[in-house]
Short mmCIF file of C-alpha atoms in Angstrom, two decimals:
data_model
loop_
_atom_site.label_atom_id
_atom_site.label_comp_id
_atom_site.label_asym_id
_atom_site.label_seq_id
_atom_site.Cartn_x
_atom_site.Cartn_y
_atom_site.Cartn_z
CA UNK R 210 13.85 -0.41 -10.68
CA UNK R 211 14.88 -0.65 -6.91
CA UNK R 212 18.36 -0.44 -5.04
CA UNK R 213 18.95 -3.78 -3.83
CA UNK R 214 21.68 -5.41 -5.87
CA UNK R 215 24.52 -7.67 -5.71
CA UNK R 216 28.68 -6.19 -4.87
CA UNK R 217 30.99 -8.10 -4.11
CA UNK R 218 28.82 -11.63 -4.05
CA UNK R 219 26.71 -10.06 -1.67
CA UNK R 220 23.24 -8.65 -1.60
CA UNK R 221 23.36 -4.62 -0.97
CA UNK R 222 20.34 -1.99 -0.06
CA UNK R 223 21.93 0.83 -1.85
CA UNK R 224 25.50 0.56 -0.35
CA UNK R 225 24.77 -1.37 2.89
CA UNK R 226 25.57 -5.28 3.12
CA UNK R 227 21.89 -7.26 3.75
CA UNK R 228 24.50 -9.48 6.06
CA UNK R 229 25.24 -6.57 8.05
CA UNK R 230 21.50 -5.56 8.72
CA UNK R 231 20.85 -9.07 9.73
CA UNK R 232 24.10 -9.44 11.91
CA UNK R 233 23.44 -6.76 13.94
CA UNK R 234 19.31 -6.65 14.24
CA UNK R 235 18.63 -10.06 13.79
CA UNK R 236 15.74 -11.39 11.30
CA UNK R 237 13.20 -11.65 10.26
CA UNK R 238 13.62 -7.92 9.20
CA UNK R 239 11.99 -5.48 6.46
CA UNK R 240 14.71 -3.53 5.16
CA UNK R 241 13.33 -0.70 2.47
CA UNK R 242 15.82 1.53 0.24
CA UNK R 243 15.08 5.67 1.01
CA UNK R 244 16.32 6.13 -3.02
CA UNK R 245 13.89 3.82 -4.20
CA UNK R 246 11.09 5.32 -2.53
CA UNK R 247 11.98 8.59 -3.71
CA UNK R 248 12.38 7.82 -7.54
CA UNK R 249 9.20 5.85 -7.27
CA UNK R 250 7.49 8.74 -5.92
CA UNK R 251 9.47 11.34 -8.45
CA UNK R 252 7.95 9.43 -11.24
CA UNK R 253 4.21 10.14 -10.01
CA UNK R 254 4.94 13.42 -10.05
CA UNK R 255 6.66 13.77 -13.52
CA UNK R 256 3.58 11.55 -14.93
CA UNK R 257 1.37 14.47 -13.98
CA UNK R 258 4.01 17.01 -14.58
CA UNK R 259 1.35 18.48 -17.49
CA UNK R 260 -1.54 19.63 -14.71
CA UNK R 261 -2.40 20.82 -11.40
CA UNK R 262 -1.89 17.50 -9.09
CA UNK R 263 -0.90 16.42 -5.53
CA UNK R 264 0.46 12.86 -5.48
CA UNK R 265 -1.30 11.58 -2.02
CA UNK R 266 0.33 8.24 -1.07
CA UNK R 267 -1.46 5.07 0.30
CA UNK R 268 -0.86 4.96 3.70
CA UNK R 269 -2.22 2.02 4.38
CA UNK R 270 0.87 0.18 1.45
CA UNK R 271 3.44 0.85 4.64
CA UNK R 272 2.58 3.50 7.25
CA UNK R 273 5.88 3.52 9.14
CA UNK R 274 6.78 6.85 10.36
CA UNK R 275 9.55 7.55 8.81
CA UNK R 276 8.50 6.77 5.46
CA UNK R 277 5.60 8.79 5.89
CA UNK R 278 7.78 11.94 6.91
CA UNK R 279 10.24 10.99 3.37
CA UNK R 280 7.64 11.06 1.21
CA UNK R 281 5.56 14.16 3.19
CA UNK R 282 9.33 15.69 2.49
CA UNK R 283 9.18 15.16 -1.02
CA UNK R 284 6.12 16.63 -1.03
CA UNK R 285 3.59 14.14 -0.97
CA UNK R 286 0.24 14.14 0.40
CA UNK R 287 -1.36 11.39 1.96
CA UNK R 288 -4.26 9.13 1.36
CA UNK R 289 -5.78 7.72 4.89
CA UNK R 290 -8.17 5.45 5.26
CA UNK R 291 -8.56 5.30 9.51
CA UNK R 292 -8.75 7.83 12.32
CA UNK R 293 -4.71 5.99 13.30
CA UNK R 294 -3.69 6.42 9.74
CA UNK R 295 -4.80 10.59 9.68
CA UNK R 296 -2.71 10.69 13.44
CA UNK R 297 0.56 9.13 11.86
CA UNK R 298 0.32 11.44 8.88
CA UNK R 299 0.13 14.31 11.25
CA UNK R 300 2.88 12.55 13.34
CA UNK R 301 5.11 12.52 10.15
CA UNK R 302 4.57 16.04 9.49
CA UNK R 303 1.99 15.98 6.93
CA UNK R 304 -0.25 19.41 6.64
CA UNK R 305 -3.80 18.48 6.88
CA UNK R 306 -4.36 20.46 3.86
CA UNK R 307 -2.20 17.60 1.70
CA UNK R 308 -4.47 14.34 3.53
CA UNK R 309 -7.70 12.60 2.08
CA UNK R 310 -9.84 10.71 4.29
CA UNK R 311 -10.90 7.84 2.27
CA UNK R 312 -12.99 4.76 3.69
CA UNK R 313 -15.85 2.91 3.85
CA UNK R 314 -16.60 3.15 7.74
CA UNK R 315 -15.54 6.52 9.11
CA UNK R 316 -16.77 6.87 12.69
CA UNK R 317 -17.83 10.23 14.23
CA UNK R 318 -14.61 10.54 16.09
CA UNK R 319 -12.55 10.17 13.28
CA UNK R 320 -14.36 12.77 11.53
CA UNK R 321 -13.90 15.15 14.00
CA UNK R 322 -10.71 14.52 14.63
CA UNK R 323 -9.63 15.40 11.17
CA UNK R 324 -11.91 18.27 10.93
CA UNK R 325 -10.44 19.66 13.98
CA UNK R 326 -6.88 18.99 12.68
CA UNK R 327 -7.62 19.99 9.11
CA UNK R 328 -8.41 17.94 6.04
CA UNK R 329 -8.13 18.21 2.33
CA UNK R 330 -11.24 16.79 1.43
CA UNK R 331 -13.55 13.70 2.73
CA UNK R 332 -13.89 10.64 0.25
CA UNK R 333 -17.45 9.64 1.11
CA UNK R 334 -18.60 6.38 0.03
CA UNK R 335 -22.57 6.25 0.92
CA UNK R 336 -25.70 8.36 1.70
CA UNK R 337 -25.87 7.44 5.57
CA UNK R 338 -21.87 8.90 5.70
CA UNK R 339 -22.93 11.92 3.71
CA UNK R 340 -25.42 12.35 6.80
CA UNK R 341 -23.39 12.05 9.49
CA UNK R 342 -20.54 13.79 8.04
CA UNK R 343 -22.99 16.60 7.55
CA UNK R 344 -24.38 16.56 11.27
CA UNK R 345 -20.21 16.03 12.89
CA UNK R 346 -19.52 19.48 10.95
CA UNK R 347 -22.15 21.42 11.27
CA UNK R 348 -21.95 20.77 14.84
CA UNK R 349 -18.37 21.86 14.89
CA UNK R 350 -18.94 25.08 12.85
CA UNK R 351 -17.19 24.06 9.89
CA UNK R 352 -18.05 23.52 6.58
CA UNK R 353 -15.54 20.31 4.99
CA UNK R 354 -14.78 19.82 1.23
CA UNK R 355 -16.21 16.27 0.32
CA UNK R 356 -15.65 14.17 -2.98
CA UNK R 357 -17.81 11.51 -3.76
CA UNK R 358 -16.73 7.68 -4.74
CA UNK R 359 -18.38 7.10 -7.80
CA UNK R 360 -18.47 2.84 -8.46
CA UNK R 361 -18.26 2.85 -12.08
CA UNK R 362 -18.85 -0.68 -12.24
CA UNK R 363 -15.48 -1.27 -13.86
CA UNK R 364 -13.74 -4.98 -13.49
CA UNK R 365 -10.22 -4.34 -12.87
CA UNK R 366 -9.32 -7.50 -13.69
CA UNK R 367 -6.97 -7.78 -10.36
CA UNK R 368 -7.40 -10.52 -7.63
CA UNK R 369 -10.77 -10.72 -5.96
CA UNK R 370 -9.43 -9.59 -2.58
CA UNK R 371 -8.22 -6.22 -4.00
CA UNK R 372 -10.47 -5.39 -6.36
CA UNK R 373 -12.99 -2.39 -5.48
CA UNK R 374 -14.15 -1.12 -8.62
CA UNK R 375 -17.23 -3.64 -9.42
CA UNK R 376 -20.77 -3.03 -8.75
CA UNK R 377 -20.60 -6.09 -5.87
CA UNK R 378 -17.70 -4.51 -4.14
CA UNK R 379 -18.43 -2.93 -0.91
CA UNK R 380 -17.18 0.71 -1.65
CA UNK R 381 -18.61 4.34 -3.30
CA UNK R 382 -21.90 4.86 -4.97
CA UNK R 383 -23.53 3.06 -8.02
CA UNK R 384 -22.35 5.73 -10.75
CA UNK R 385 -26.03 5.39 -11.94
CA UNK R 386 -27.14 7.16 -8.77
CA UNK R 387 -24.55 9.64 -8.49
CA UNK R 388 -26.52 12.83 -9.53
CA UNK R 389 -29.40 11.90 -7.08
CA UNK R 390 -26.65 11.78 -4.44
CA UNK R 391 -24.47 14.78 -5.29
CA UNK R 392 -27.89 16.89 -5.33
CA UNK R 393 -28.50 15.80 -1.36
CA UNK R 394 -24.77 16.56 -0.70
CA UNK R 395 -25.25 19.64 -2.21
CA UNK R 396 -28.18 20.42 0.34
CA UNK R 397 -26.90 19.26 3.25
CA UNK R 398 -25.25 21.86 6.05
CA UNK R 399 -21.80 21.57 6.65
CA UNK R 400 -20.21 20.05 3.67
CA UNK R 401 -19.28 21.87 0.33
CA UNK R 402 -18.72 19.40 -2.98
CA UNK R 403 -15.55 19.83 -4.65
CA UNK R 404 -14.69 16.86 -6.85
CA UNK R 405 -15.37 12.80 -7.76
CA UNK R 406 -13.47 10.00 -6.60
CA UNK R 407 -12.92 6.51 -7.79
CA UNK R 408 -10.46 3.95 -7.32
CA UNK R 409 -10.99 0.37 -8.73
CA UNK R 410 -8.53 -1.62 -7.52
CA UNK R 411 -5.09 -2.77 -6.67
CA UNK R 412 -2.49 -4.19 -8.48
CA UNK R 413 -4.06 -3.45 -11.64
CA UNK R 414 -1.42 -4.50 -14.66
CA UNK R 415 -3.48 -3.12 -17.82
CA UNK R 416 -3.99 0.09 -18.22
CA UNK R 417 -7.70 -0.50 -20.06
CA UNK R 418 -9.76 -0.74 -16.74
CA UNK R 419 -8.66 2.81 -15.96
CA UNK R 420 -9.41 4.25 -19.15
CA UNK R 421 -12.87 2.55 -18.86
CA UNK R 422 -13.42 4.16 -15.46
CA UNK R 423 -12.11 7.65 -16.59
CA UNK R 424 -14.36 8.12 -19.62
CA UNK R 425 -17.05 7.24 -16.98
CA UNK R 426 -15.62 10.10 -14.86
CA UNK R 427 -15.33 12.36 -17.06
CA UNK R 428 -18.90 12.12 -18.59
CA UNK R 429 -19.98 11.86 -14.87
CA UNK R 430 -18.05 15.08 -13.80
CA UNK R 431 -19.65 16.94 -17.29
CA UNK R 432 -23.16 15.80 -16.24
CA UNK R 433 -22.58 17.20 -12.61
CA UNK R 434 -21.67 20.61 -13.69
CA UNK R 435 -24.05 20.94 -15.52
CA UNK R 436 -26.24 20.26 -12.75
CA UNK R 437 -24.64 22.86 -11.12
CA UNK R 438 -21.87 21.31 -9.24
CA UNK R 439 -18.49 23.10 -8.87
CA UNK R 440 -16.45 20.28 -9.62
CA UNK R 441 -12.73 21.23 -9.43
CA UNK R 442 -11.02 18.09 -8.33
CA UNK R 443 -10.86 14.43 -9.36
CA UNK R 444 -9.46 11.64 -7.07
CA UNK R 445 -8.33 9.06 -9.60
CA UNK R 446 -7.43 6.35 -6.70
CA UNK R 447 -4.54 4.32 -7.37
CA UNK R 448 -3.37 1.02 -8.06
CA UNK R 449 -0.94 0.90 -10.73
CA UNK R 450 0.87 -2.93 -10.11
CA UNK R 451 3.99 -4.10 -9.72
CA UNK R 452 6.35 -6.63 -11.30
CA UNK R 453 6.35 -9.58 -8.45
CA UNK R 454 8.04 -11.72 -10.59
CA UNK R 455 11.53 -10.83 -12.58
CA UNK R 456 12.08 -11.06 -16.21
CA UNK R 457 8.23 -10.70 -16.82
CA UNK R 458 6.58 -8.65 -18.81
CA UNK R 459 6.47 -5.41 -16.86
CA UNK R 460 3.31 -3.51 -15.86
CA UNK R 461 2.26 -0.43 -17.22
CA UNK R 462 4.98 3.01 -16.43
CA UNK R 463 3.28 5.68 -14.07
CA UNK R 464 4.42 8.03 -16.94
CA UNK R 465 2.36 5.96 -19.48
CA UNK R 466 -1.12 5.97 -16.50
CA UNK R 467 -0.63 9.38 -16.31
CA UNK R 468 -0.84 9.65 -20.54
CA UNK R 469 -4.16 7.94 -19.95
CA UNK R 470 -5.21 10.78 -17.30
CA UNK R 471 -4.49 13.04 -19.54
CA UNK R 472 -6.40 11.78 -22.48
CA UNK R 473 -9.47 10.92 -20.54
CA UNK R 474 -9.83 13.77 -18.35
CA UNK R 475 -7.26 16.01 -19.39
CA UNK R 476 -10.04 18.36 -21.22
CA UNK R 477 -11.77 19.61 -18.05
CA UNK R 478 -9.72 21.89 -16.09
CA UNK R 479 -9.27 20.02 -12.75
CA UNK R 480 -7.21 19.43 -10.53
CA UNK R 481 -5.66 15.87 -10.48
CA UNK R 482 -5.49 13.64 -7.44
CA UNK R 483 -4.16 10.19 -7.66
CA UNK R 484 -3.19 7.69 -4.89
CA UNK R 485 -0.99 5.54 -5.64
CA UNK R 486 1.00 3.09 -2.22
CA UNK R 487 2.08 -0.51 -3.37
CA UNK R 488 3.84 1.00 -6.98
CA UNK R 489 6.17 3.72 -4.66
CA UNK R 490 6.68 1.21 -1.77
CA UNK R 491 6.11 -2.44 -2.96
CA UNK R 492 10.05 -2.72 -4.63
CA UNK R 493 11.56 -0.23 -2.65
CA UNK R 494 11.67 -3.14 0.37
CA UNK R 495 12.82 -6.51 0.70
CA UNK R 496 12.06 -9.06 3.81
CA UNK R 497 14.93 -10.35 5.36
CA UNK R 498 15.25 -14.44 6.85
CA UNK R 499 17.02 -16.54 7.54
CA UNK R 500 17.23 -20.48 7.22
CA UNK R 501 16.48 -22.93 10.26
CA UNK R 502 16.61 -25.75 8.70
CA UNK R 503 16.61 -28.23 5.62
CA UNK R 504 14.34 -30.44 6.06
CA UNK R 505 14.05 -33.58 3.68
CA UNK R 506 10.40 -34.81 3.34
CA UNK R 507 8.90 -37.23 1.38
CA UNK R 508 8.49 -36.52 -2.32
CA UNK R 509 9.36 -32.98 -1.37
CA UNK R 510 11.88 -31.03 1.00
CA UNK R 511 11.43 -27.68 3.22
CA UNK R 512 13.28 -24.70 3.59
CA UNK R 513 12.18 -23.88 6.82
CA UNK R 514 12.73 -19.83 7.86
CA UNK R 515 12.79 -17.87 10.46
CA UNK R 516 10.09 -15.43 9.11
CA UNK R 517 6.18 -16.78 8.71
CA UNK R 518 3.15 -15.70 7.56
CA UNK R 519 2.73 -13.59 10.33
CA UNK R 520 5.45 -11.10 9.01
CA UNK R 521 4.54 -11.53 5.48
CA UNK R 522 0.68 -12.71 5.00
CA UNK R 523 0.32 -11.98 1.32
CA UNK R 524 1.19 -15.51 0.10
CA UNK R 525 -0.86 -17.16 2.47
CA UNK R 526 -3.70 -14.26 2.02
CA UNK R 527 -3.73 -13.60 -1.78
CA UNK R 528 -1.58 -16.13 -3.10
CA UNK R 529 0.81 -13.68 -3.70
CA UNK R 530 4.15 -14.07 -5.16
CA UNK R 531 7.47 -12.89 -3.89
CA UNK R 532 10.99 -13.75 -5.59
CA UNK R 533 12.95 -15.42 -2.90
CA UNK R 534 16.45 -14.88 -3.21
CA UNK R 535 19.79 -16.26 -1.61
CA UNK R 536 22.05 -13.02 -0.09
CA UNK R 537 25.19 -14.64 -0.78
CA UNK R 538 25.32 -14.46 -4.42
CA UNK R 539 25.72 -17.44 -6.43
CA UNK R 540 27.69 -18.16 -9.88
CA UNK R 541 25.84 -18.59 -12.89
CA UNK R 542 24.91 -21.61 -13.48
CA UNK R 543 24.79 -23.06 -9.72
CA UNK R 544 22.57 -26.04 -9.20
CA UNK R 545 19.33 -25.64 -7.96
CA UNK R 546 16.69 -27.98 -6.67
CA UNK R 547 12.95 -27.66 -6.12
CA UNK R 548 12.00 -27.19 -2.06
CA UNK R 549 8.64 -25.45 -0.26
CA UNK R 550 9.96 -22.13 1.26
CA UNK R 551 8.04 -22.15 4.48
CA UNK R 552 7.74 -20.66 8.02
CA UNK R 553 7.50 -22.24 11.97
CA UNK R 554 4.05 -21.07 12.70
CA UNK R 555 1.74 -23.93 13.29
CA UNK R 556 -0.42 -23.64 10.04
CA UNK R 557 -0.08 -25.66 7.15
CA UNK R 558 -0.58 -22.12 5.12
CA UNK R 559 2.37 -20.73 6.68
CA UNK R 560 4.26 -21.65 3.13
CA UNK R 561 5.62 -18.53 0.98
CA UNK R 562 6.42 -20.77 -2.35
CA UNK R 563 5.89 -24.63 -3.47
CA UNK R 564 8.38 -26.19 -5.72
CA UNK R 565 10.66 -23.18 -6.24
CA UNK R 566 14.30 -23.82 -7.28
CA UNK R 567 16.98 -22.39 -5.43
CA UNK R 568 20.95 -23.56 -4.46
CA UNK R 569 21.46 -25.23 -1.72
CA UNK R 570 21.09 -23.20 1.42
CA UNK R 571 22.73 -23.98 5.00
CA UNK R 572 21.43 -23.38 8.46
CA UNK R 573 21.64 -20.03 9.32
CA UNK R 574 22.21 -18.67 5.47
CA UNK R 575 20.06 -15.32 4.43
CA UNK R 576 17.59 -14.89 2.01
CA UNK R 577 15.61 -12.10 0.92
CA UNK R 578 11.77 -11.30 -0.16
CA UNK R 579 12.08 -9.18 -2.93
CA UNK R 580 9.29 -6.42 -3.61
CA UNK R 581 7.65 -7.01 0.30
CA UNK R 582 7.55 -3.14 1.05
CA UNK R 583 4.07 -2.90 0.84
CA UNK R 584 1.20 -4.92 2.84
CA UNK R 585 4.30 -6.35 4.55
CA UNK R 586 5.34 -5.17 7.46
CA UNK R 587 1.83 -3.15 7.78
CA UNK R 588 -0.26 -6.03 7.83
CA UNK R 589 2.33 -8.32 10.18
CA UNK R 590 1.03 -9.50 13.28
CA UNK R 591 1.63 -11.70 17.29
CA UNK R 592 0.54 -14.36 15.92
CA UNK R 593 1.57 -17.36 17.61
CA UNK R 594 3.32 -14.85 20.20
CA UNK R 595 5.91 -14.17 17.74
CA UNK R 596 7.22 -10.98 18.46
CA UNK R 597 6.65 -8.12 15.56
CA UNK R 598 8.77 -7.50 12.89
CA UNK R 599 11.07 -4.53 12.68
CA UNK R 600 11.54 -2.04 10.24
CA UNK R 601 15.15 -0.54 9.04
CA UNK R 602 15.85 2.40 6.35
CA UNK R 603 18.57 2.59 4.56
CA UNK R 604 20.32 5.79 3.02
CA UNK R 605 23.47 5.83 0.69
CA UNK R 606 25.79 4.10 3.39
CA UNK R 607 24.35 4.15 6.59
CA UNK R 608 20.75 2.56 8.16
CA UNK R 609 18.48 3.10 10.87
CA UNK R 610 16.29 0.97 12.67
CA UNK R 611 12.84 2.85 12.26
CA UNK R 612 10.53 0.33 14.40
CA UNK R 613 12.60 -2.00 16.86
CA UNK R 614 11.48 -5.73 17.60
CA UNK R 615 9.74 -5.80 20.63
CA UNK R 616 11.29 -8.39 23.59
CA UNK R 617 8.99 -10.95 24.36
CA UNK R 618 9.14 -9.38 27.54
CA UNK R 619 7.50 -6.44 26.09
CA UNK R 620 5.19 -8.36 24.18
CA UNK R 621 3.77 -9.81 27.39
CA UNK R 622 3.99 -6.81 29.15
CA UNK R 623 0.55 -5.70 27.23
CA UNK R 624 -1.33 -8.02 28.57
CA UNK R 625 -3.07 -7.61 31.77
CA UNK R 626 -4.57 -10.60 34.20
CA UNK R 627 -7.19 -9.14 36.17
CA UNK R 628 -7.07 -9.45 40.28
CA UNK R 629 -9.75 -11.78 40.64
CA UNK R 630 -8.12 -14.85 38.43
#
């Protein structure tokens, strides 16, 4: 469910006109719903309602300020994956106490930079981390809670791109060496074992993958103990999917992941971590565009917008699929015609959708992105000196612009042209 519906022929975020955000900030825009957010990250918390549990959000889904300091409001803790990500979690508000530092390739710096600002626990994903993590706190007199990522060798049956739970992705330990490796974190100064992590994947649509990796947790976390290990938290990652495409069958409820939690590790007294970004932010946001031209090719015509891959990579990255819809709403029944919905950068994969039917659309008529809140506006970019994207919130009946497009003044600005040239 998400707030953007139609009144009064029109396209609303919650009870704010899409025509008014793009009259007076311009598009392309990202325009996200505050009541979405909040009853997608309400229903986390009631899945887990039954246990101990902090719901730490995936930063790296949309890491705009203010919806950092929402959810940190709600209660949320956060999930970070760079040194940038921990600073705009602090920025928001965020306790260190209530952030994970998950990665692959933490640096020294960023280490110490969260150890010195305070950290829930390190996610460490290899032996050579375990080291230097070891050596950065010892150093620094303190002694840092660490969970290990387990790779259970789980297929999450998820795009390639996204999928992290398989014994040829890049991330955590091979589960069958995890004992040899929580025995030399257990030895090592500085760093004090407190749980397992694992996360498999994104945009995972069947709930059997998790229950797969789970039962591996949980015989992992039994075997552990009884090695003497005081495990007392498991990170179960995140992931959960979205519906991109209306009137399909609908992923799996956070209510109904959280049942599978709770029957797979629900027996061993821990405290539950999960991390879930794209299913609290992916719906609650919608990009904003509008139309340049028509233009009539042959065998096939182009809707040609003002926003491009560069403000929304997924289709062009993943292959992703976004519902694109007209603002103005249109009767039932309205003909429709097949056209390419594509962009102005100079790339022939600048192209959101082939062949999708929509009404006819004017010059200058809005349409919307549905379900682009998350790896949207966070992975946007210059690209072809196209100024970035900006950001609005909306709340009830009112909206604020919470990252302004830069001027392409501004945008040059950054550069610098050294004296000698």
């Amino acid at each position: 469910m998400d707030h953007f519906t139609y009144r009064d022929g029109a396209l609303n975020a919650e009870e704010v006109p899409l025509a008014r955000i793009a009259a007076e900030v311009g598009t392309p825009v990202y325009v996200y719903s505050a009541a979405t957010l909040t009853r997608h990250f309400n229903l986390f918390r009631e899945a887990l309602a039954w246990t101990p549990h902090l719901v730490c959000y995936a930063v790296k889904a949309n890491s705009n300020l203010a919806v950092l300091r929402l959810l940190g409001g709600l209660g949320a803790g956060m999930d970070v994956v760079s040194g940038g990500e921990y600073a705009r979690a602090v920025a928001a508000g965020v306790p260190g106490e209530r952030i994970v530092f998950s990665g692959v390739g933490k640096t020294r710096d960023e280490m110490a930079r969260a150890i010195a600002g305070g950290i829930r626990q390190f996610n460490v994903e290899s032996e050579p981390e375990l080291a230097v993590l070891s050596e950065v706190a010892a150093a620094m007199g303190a002694e840092v809670p660490i969970a290990v990522r387990v790779n259970p060798d789980v297929d999450a049956r998820t795009h390639a791109k996204i999928a992290t739970g398989k014994s040829e992705n890049k991330f955590g330990i091979p589960i069958a060496r995890a004992r040899e490796v929580y025995a030399q974190a257990a030895r090592l100064p500085g760093l004090r074992v407190v749980g397992i992590d694992m996360h498999i994947g994104s945009q995972l649509t069947d709930l059997a993958p998790y229950r797969q990796a789970y039962g591996k947790m949980a015989d992992l976390c039994r075997v552990l103990r009884a090695d003497g290990h005081a495990i007392s938290r498991l990170d179960m990652g995140g992931g959960l999917g979205i519906p991109y495409r209306r009137g399909n069958e609908a992923p799996p409820l956070p209510l109904e992941y959280g049942q599978v939690i709770r029957e797979t590790v629900g027996d061993l007294d821990c405290e539950i971590e999960i991390e879930p970004g794209r299913n609290i932010v992916g719906n609650a946001g919608v990009l904003l565009a509008s139309v340049i031209f028509l233009k009539r090719g042959e065998g096939r015509d182009f809707l040609i917008l003002d926003a491009a891959m560069n403000d929304l990579i997924r289709p062009a990255m993943y292959d992703a699929h976004h519902d694109i819809v007209p603002v103005a709403e249109r009767p039932p029944g309205a003909a429709v015609a097949p056209v390419d919905v594509v962009g102005p950068v100079c790339e022939s994969g600048d192209t959101f959708a082939r062949g999708v039917e929509l009404p006819g659309l004017e010059a200058g008529e809005l349409v919307a992105f549905r379900s682009a809140g998350a790896y949207g506006a966070v992975m946007a970019s210059e690209y072809n000196s196209r100024p970035l994207v900006p950001e609005v919130l909306v709340s009830g009946d009112r909206y604020a612009v919470i990252r302004a497009r830069p001027t392409i003044e501004e945008m040059l600005g950054r550069d610098r042209i050294p004296d000698w040239l």
